[in-house]
Short mmCIF file of C-alpha atoms in Angstrom, two decimals:
data_model
loop_
_atom_site.label_atom_id
_atom_site.label_comp_id
_atom_site.label_asym_id
_atom_site.label_seq_id
_atom_site.Cartn_x
_atom_site.Cartn_y
_atom_site.Cartn_z
CA UNK A 831 0.06 -0.06 0.27
CA UNK A 832 0.94 3.32 -0.79
CA UNK A 833 0.81 6.41 0.64
CA UNK A 834 0.36 9.57 -1.90
CA UNK A 835 0.00 13.24 -0.61
CA UNK A 836 -1.27 15.35 -3.44
CA UNK A 837 -1.78 19.12 -2.85
CA UNK A 838 -4.26 21.01 -5.13
CA UNK A 839 -5.28 24.48 -5.03
CA UNK A 840 -8.02 23.52 -7.70
CA UNK A 841 -5.88 25.10 -10.44
CA UNK A 842 -5.09 23.37 -14.05
CA UNK A 843 -1.77 22.93 -12.94
CA UNK A 844 -2.60 20.92 -9.89
CA UNK A 845 -5.08 18.71 -12.22
CA UNK A 846 -2.02 17.59 -13.88
CA UNK A 847 -0.28 16.21 -11.28
CA UNK A 848 -3.80 14.53 -9.98
CA UNK A 849 -3.82 13.05 -13.34
CA UNK A 850 0.05 11.44 -13.46
CA UNK A 851 -0.13 10.31 -10.61
CA UNK A 852 -3.22 8.29 -10.86
CA UNK A 853 -1.95 6.71 -13.99
CA UNK A 854 1.89 6.29 -13.14
CA UNK A 855 0.08 4.03 -9.91
CA UNK A 856 -2.08 3.02 -11.75
CA UNK A 857 -1.06 -0.47 -11.03
CA UNK A 858 -0.39 0.16 -7.36
CA UNK A 859 -2.47 -0.48 -4.47
CA UNK A 860 -2.66 3.15 -3.14
CA UNK A 861 -4.56 5.58 -1.37
CA UNK A 862 -3.89 9.72 -2.49
CA UNK A 863 -4.31 12.35 -0.30
CA UNK A 864 -5.76 15.53 -1.87
CA UNK A 865 -4.78 18.22 0.10
CA UNK A 866 -6.11 21.62 -0.03
CA UNK A 867 -4.10 24.56 2.44
CA UNK A 868 -6.22 27.81 3.43
CA UNK A 869 -4.03 30.11 5.33
CA UNK A 870 -7.63 32.92 6.42
CA UNK A 871 -5.36 35.87 5.97
CA UNK A 872 -4.73 38.44 7.35
CA UNK A 873 -6.71 37.48 10.43
CA UNK A 874 -5.55 35.79 12.71
CA UNK A 875 -7.50 32.22 12.75
CA UNK A 876 -8.81 33.47 16.41
CA UNK A 877 -10.45 36.37 15.58
CA UNK A 878 -12.76 34.59 12.74
CA UNK A 879 -16.00 33.77 13.56
CA UNK A 880 -16.87 29.91 13.77
CA UNK A 881 -19.54 30.69 11.40
CA UNK A 882 -17.03 32.25 9.00
CA UNK A 883 -14.40 29.19 8.84
CA UNK A 884 -17.54 26.58 9.31
CA UNK A 885 -18.57 27.81 6.02
CA UNK A 886 -14.87 28.43 3.64
CA UNK A 887 -14.55 24.59 5.55
CA UNK A 888 -17.67 23.09 4.38
CA UNK A 889 -16.65 25.15 0.61
CA UNK A 890 -13.90 23.30 0.61
CA UNK A 891 -14.47 19.97 0.89
CA UNK A 892 -17.61 20.68 -1.66
CA UNK A 893 -14.68 21.39 -4.29
CA UNK A 894 -12.71 18.51 -3.02
CA UNK A 895 -15.26 16.27 -2.93
CA UNK A 896 -16.36 17.38 -6.87
CA UNK A 897 -12.48 17.01 -7.88
CA UNK A 898 -12.12 13.28 -5.84
CA UNK A 899 -15.40 12.98 -8.59
CA UNK A 900 -13.95 13.85 -11.39
CA UNK A 901 -10.94 11.50 -10.84
CA UNK A 902 -12.87 8.93 -10.39
CA UNK A 903 -15.52 9.35 -14.16
CA UNK A 904 -11.93 10.30 -16.12
CA UNK A 905 -10.20 7.08 -14.53
CA UNK A 906 -11.54 5.54 -12.28
CA UNK A 907 -9.74 2.05 -10.40
CA UNK A 908 -10.14 -0.18 -7.75
CA UNK A 909 -7.16 -0.12 -6.93
CA UNK A 910 -7.34 3.54 -5.42
CA UNK A 911 -8.74 5.08 -2.65
CA UNK A 912 -8.77 9.29 -1.71
CA UNK A 913 -9.36 10.54 0.88
CA UNK A 914 -9.70 14.40 1.31
CA UNK A 915 -7.88 16.86 3.65
CA UNK A 916 -8.57 20.66 4.61
CA UNK A 917 -6.21 22.83 6.59
CA UNK A 918 -5.84 25.96 7.32
CA UNK A 919 -2.79 26.86 7.62
CA UNK A 920 0.00 27.60 5.73
CA UNK A 921 1.23 24.80 2.12
CA UNK A 922 4.10 23.74 4.35
CA UNK A 923 2.49 23.52 7.88
CA UNK A 924 0.26 21.27 6.11
CA UNK A 925 2.12 19.13 4.72
CA UNK A 926 4.83 18.97 7.49
CA UNK A 927 1.03 17.28 9.27
CA UNK A 928 0.18 14.88 7.43
CA UNK A 929 3.38 13.61 6.51
CA UNK A 930 3.24 13.16 10.46
CA UNK A 931 -0.78 11.87 10.42
CA UNK A 932 -0.34 9.90 7.09
CA UNK A 933 2.77 7.85 6.97
CA UNK A 934 3.44 9.31 3.24
CA UNK A 935 5.33 7.96 0.70
CA UNK A 936 5.42 11.09 -1.71
CA UNK A 937 4.16 13.67 -2.46
CA UNK A 938 3.21 14.47 -6.19
CA UNK A 939 2.78 18.71 -7.23
CA UNK A 940 2.61 20.58 -10.22
CA UNK A 941 5.39 22.80 -10.89
CA UNK A 942 2.41 25.84 -10.71
CA UNK A 943 -0.31 27.49 -8.87
CA UNK A 944 -3.45 29.73 -10.28
CA UNK A 945 -0.98 32.90 -10.88
CA UNK A 946 0.85 30.46 -13.64
CA UNK A 947 4.08 33.11 -13.63
CA UNK A 948 5.99 32.13 -16.82
CA UNK A 949 9.21 33.71 -15.71
CA UNK A 950 9.60 31.79 -13.38
CA UNK A 951 11.01 27.98 -13.08
CA UNK A 952 8.71 26.86 -10.15
CA UNK A 953 6.07 29.08 -8.79
CA UNK A 954 7.11 30.31 -5.01
CA UNK A 955 4.91 27.55 -2.94
CA UNK A 956 7.12 24.74 -5.20
CA UNK A 957 10.60 25.95 -4.27
CA UNK A 958 9.82 27.10 -0.42
CA UNK A 959 8.55 22.84 -0.33
CA UNK A 960 11.42 21.59 -1.84
CA UNK A 961 13.76 24.09 0.53
CA UNK A 962 11.80 23.03 3.32
CA UNK A 963 10.28 19.69 3.03
CA UNK A 964 12.71 17.30 4.32
CA UNK A 965 11.17 13.71 5.45
CA UNK A 966 9.62 13.06 2.38
CA UNK A 967 10.60 12.75 -1.80
CA UNK A 968 8.38 15.23 -3.93
CA UNK A 969 7.41 14.66 -7.57
CA UNK A 970 7.50 17.67 -9.26
CA UNK A 971 4.64 17.18 -12.68
CA UNK A 972 5.57 20.56 -15.15
CA UNK A 973 2.27 22.25 -16.55
CA UNK A 974 -0.03 20.41 -19.06
CA UNK A 975 2.65 17.86 -18.48
CA UNK A 976 0.82 14.15 -20.89
CA UNK A 977 1.42 11.20 -18.93
CA UNK A 978 4.29 8.72 -20.82
CA UNK A 979 6.09 5.76 -19.64
CA UNK A 980 9.16 5.84 -17.45
CA UNK A 981 12.45 4.29 -19.60
CA UNK A 982 14.59 7.08 -19.32
CA UNK A 983 15.58 8.21 -16.46
CA UNK A 984 18.87 11.43 -16.02
CA UNK A 985 19.91 11.34 -11.99
CA UNK A 986 22.33 14.93 -11.58
CA UNK A 987 25.44 14.90 -9.47
CA UNK A 988 28.71 17.09 -8.78
CA UNK A 989 29.60 13.93 -6.97
CA UNK A 990 30.89 15.81 -4.05
CA UNK A 991 28.76 13.67 -1.44
CA UNK A 992 28.39 10.60 -0.70
CA UNK A 993 24.65 9.41 -0.57
CA UNK A 994 22.42 6.93 1.40
CA UNK A 995 20.88 3.42 1.21
CA UNK A 996 17.93 4.58 1.68
CA UNK A 997 18.49 7.70 -1.29
CA UNK A 998 19.84 4.95 -3.82
CA UNK A 999 17.18 3.36 -2.58
CA UNK A 1000 14.57 5.26 -4.03
CA UNK A 1001 15.73 5.33 -7.08
CA UNK A 1002 16.48 1.99 -7.66
CA UNK A 1003 12.62 1.90 -6.67
CA UNK A 1004 12.33 4.00 -9.85
CA UNK A 1005 14.27 2.11 -11.93
CA UNK A 1006 12.80 -1.08 -11.51
CA UNK A 1007 9.08 -0.14 -11.22
CA UNK A 1008 9.67 1.20 -14.53
CA UNK A 1009 11.78 -0.85 -16.50
CA UNK A 1010 13.82 1.76 -16.59
CA UNK A 1011 17.34 2.76 -18.08
CA UNK A 1012 19.36 4.99 -15.94
CA UNK A 1013 22.21 7.62 -16.70
CA UNK A 1014 24.36 9.55 -13.68
CA UNK A 1015 25.21 12.57 -15.16
CA UNK A 1016 28.42 14.65 -13.36
CA UNK A 1017 28.39 18.17 -14.64
CA UNK A 1018 31.89 19.08 -14.05
CA UNK A 1019 33.69 21.11 -11.51
CA UNK A 1020 36.20 20.52 -11.68
CA UNK A 1021 39.11 18.73 -13.99
CA UNK A 1022 39.88 16.02 -13.74
CA UNK A 1023 37.76 14.02 -10.81
CA UNK A 1024 38.53 14.34 -6.67
CA UNK A 1025 39.94 11.23 -5.19
CA UNK A 1026 36.26 12.11 -2.81
CA UNK A 1027 33.90 12.15 -6.28
CA UNK A 1028 36.15 9.12 -7.62
CA UNK A 1029 35.27 6.70 -4.07
CA UNK A 1030 31.05 8.52 -4.88
CA UNK A 1031 30.43 7.41 -8.50
CA UNK A 1032 32.22 3.51 -7.29
CA UNK A 1033 29.75 3.76 -4.61
CA UNK A 1034 26.68 4.93 -7.13
CA UNK A 1035 28.12 2.35 -9.62
CA UNK A 1036 27.84 -0.61 -6.69
CA UNK A 1037 24.07 1.26 -5.19
CA UNK A 1038 22.78 0.54 -9.10
CA UNK A 1039 24.56 -2.62 -10.15
CA UNK A 1040 21.58 -4.86 -10.49
CA UNK A 1041 20.13 -2.28 -13.66
CA UNK A 1042 21.61 -0.89 -17.16
CA UNK A 1043 23.11 2.20 -15.79
CA UNK A 1044 25.45 4.75 -17.97
CA UNK A 1045 27.65 7.38 -17.01
CA UNK A 1046 27.74 10.99 -18.29
CA UNK A 1047 30.51 13.57 -17.85
CA UNK A 1048 29.81 17.10 -19.00
CA UNK A 1049 31.86 20.06 -19.42
CA UNK A 1050 30.54 23.24 -16.62
CA UNK A 1051 29.19 26.29 -18.63
CA UNK A 1052 28.56 27.77 -15.64
CA UNK A 1053 23.95 27.79 -16.49
CA UNK A 1054 23.21 23.92 -15.78
CA UNK A 1055 20.04 24.31 -15.93
CA UNK A 1056 20.88 24.36 -19.67
CA UNK A 1057 23.09 21.70 -19.80
CA UNK A 1058 20.41 19.45 -18.17
CA UNK A 1059 17.57 20.83 -20.64
CA UNK A 1060 19.72 19.61 -23.29
CA UNK A 1061 20.59 16.46 -21.86
CA UNK A 1062 17.05 15.58 -21.27
CA UNK A 1063 16.03 16.63 -24.83
CA UNK A 1064 18.72 14.71 -26.48
CA UNK A 1065 19.05 11.94 -24.69
CA UNK A 1066 14.47 11.42 -24.12
CA UNK A 1067 14.15 11.54 -20.55
CA UNK A 1068 11.26 10.83 -19.23
CA UNK A 1069 12.17 11.55 -15.68
CA UNK A 1070 14.59 14.12 -13.94
CA UNK A 1071 16.25 12.98 -10.56
CA UNK A 1072 18.49 15.15 -7.62
CA UNK A 1073 19.28 14.92 -4.37
CA UNK A 1074 18.41 18.27 -2.41
CA UNK A 1075 20.96 18.93 0.33
CA UNK A 1076 23.06 21.46 1.11
CA UNK A 1077 25.66 23.19 -1.36
CA UNK A 1078 24.27 21.19 -3.98
CA UNK A 1079 23.09 21.09 -7.64
CA UNK A 1080 19.79 21.43 -7.62
CA UNK A 1081 20.35 24.16 -4.72
CA UNK A 1082 22.19 26.02 -7.12
CA UNK A 1083 19.96 25.12 -10.37
CA UNK A 1084 17.24 26.64 -8.67
CA UNK A 1085 19.50 29.88 -8.15
CA UNK A 1086 20.68 29.83 -11.22
CA UNK A 1087 19.62 34.00 -13.63
CA UNK A 1088 19.43 32.11 -17.06
CA UNK A 1089 16.18 30.39 -15.53
CA UNK A 1090 14.65 34.01 -13.95
CA UNK A 1091 16.16 35.23 -17.70
CA UNK A 1092 14.76 33.16 -20.16
CA UNK A 1093 11.48 31.37 -18.33
CA UNK A 1094 13.61 27.88 -17.89
CA UNK A 1095 10.82 25.72 -17.21
CA UNK A 1096 11.55 21.86 -16.56
CA UNK A 1097 10.48 19.07 -19.48
CA UNK A 1098 9.60 16.13 -18.12
CA UNK A 1099 8.76 14.98 -14.41
CA UNK A 1100 11.47 16.27 -11.28
CA UNK A 1101 12.06 13.65 -8.44
CA UNK A 1102 13.34 15.59 -5.71
CA UNK A 1103 14.77 13.39 -2.80
CA UNK A 1104 15.61 15.10 0.09
CA UNK A 1105 18.56 15.14 2.10
CA UNK A 1106 18.43 12.87 5.05
CA UNK A 1107 22.30 13.33 6.57
#
């Protein structure tokens, strides 16, 4: 049994994430938790009338029930159960509560919310969650992305950090579940690679030894987002994976000026594995 959390603001982008999750896990017994977080600003919650809060909760619950019915109508699956959750706190806090209360295995969400600011790589909520959620992987689905089977996975790393058995296990599960090939991409920051990088590479090879894995090393031209984007396009990649830790490639990746300057957007689903060390 898998427990999948899907935050929704009822936007088209959130719906794309739901559709992807339902199709991806079509053969798995899953409970999907549809979460809507409604932070009642600017008034403190304590000062709002009980009637007002009750009306807002009722409205949100009706929206979630309608969403659940829409999912069932479009892709009914006896393997799947859906639960709805409304919380009157910030999205980050709502997700943390849900993880603790329901032992969530994976968060699936869209890149943007209702505003869909095209100048941003991710919406502010998504970036904030990538930074703050440290106990659960997040699978981020591009806007209007059509589901397709995962056959090629790219794992991007600078090899400056040792990856734990838990992190490698998560990647291995995606490889195994999809019978996919893995491509490990090292964006070179120095030449030749250091002893530490060589050791970390040998550990990755040991961790992925049961699967089809290809190792690539590409020069660093200071625009990592463009390098990864080109790699994804040229090799027809279906899933991008990174581990998020301090000074990691994903931290630099999200903060690159190129993302804001040219409106770079993820082309494929992006799995962010939190640092558990």
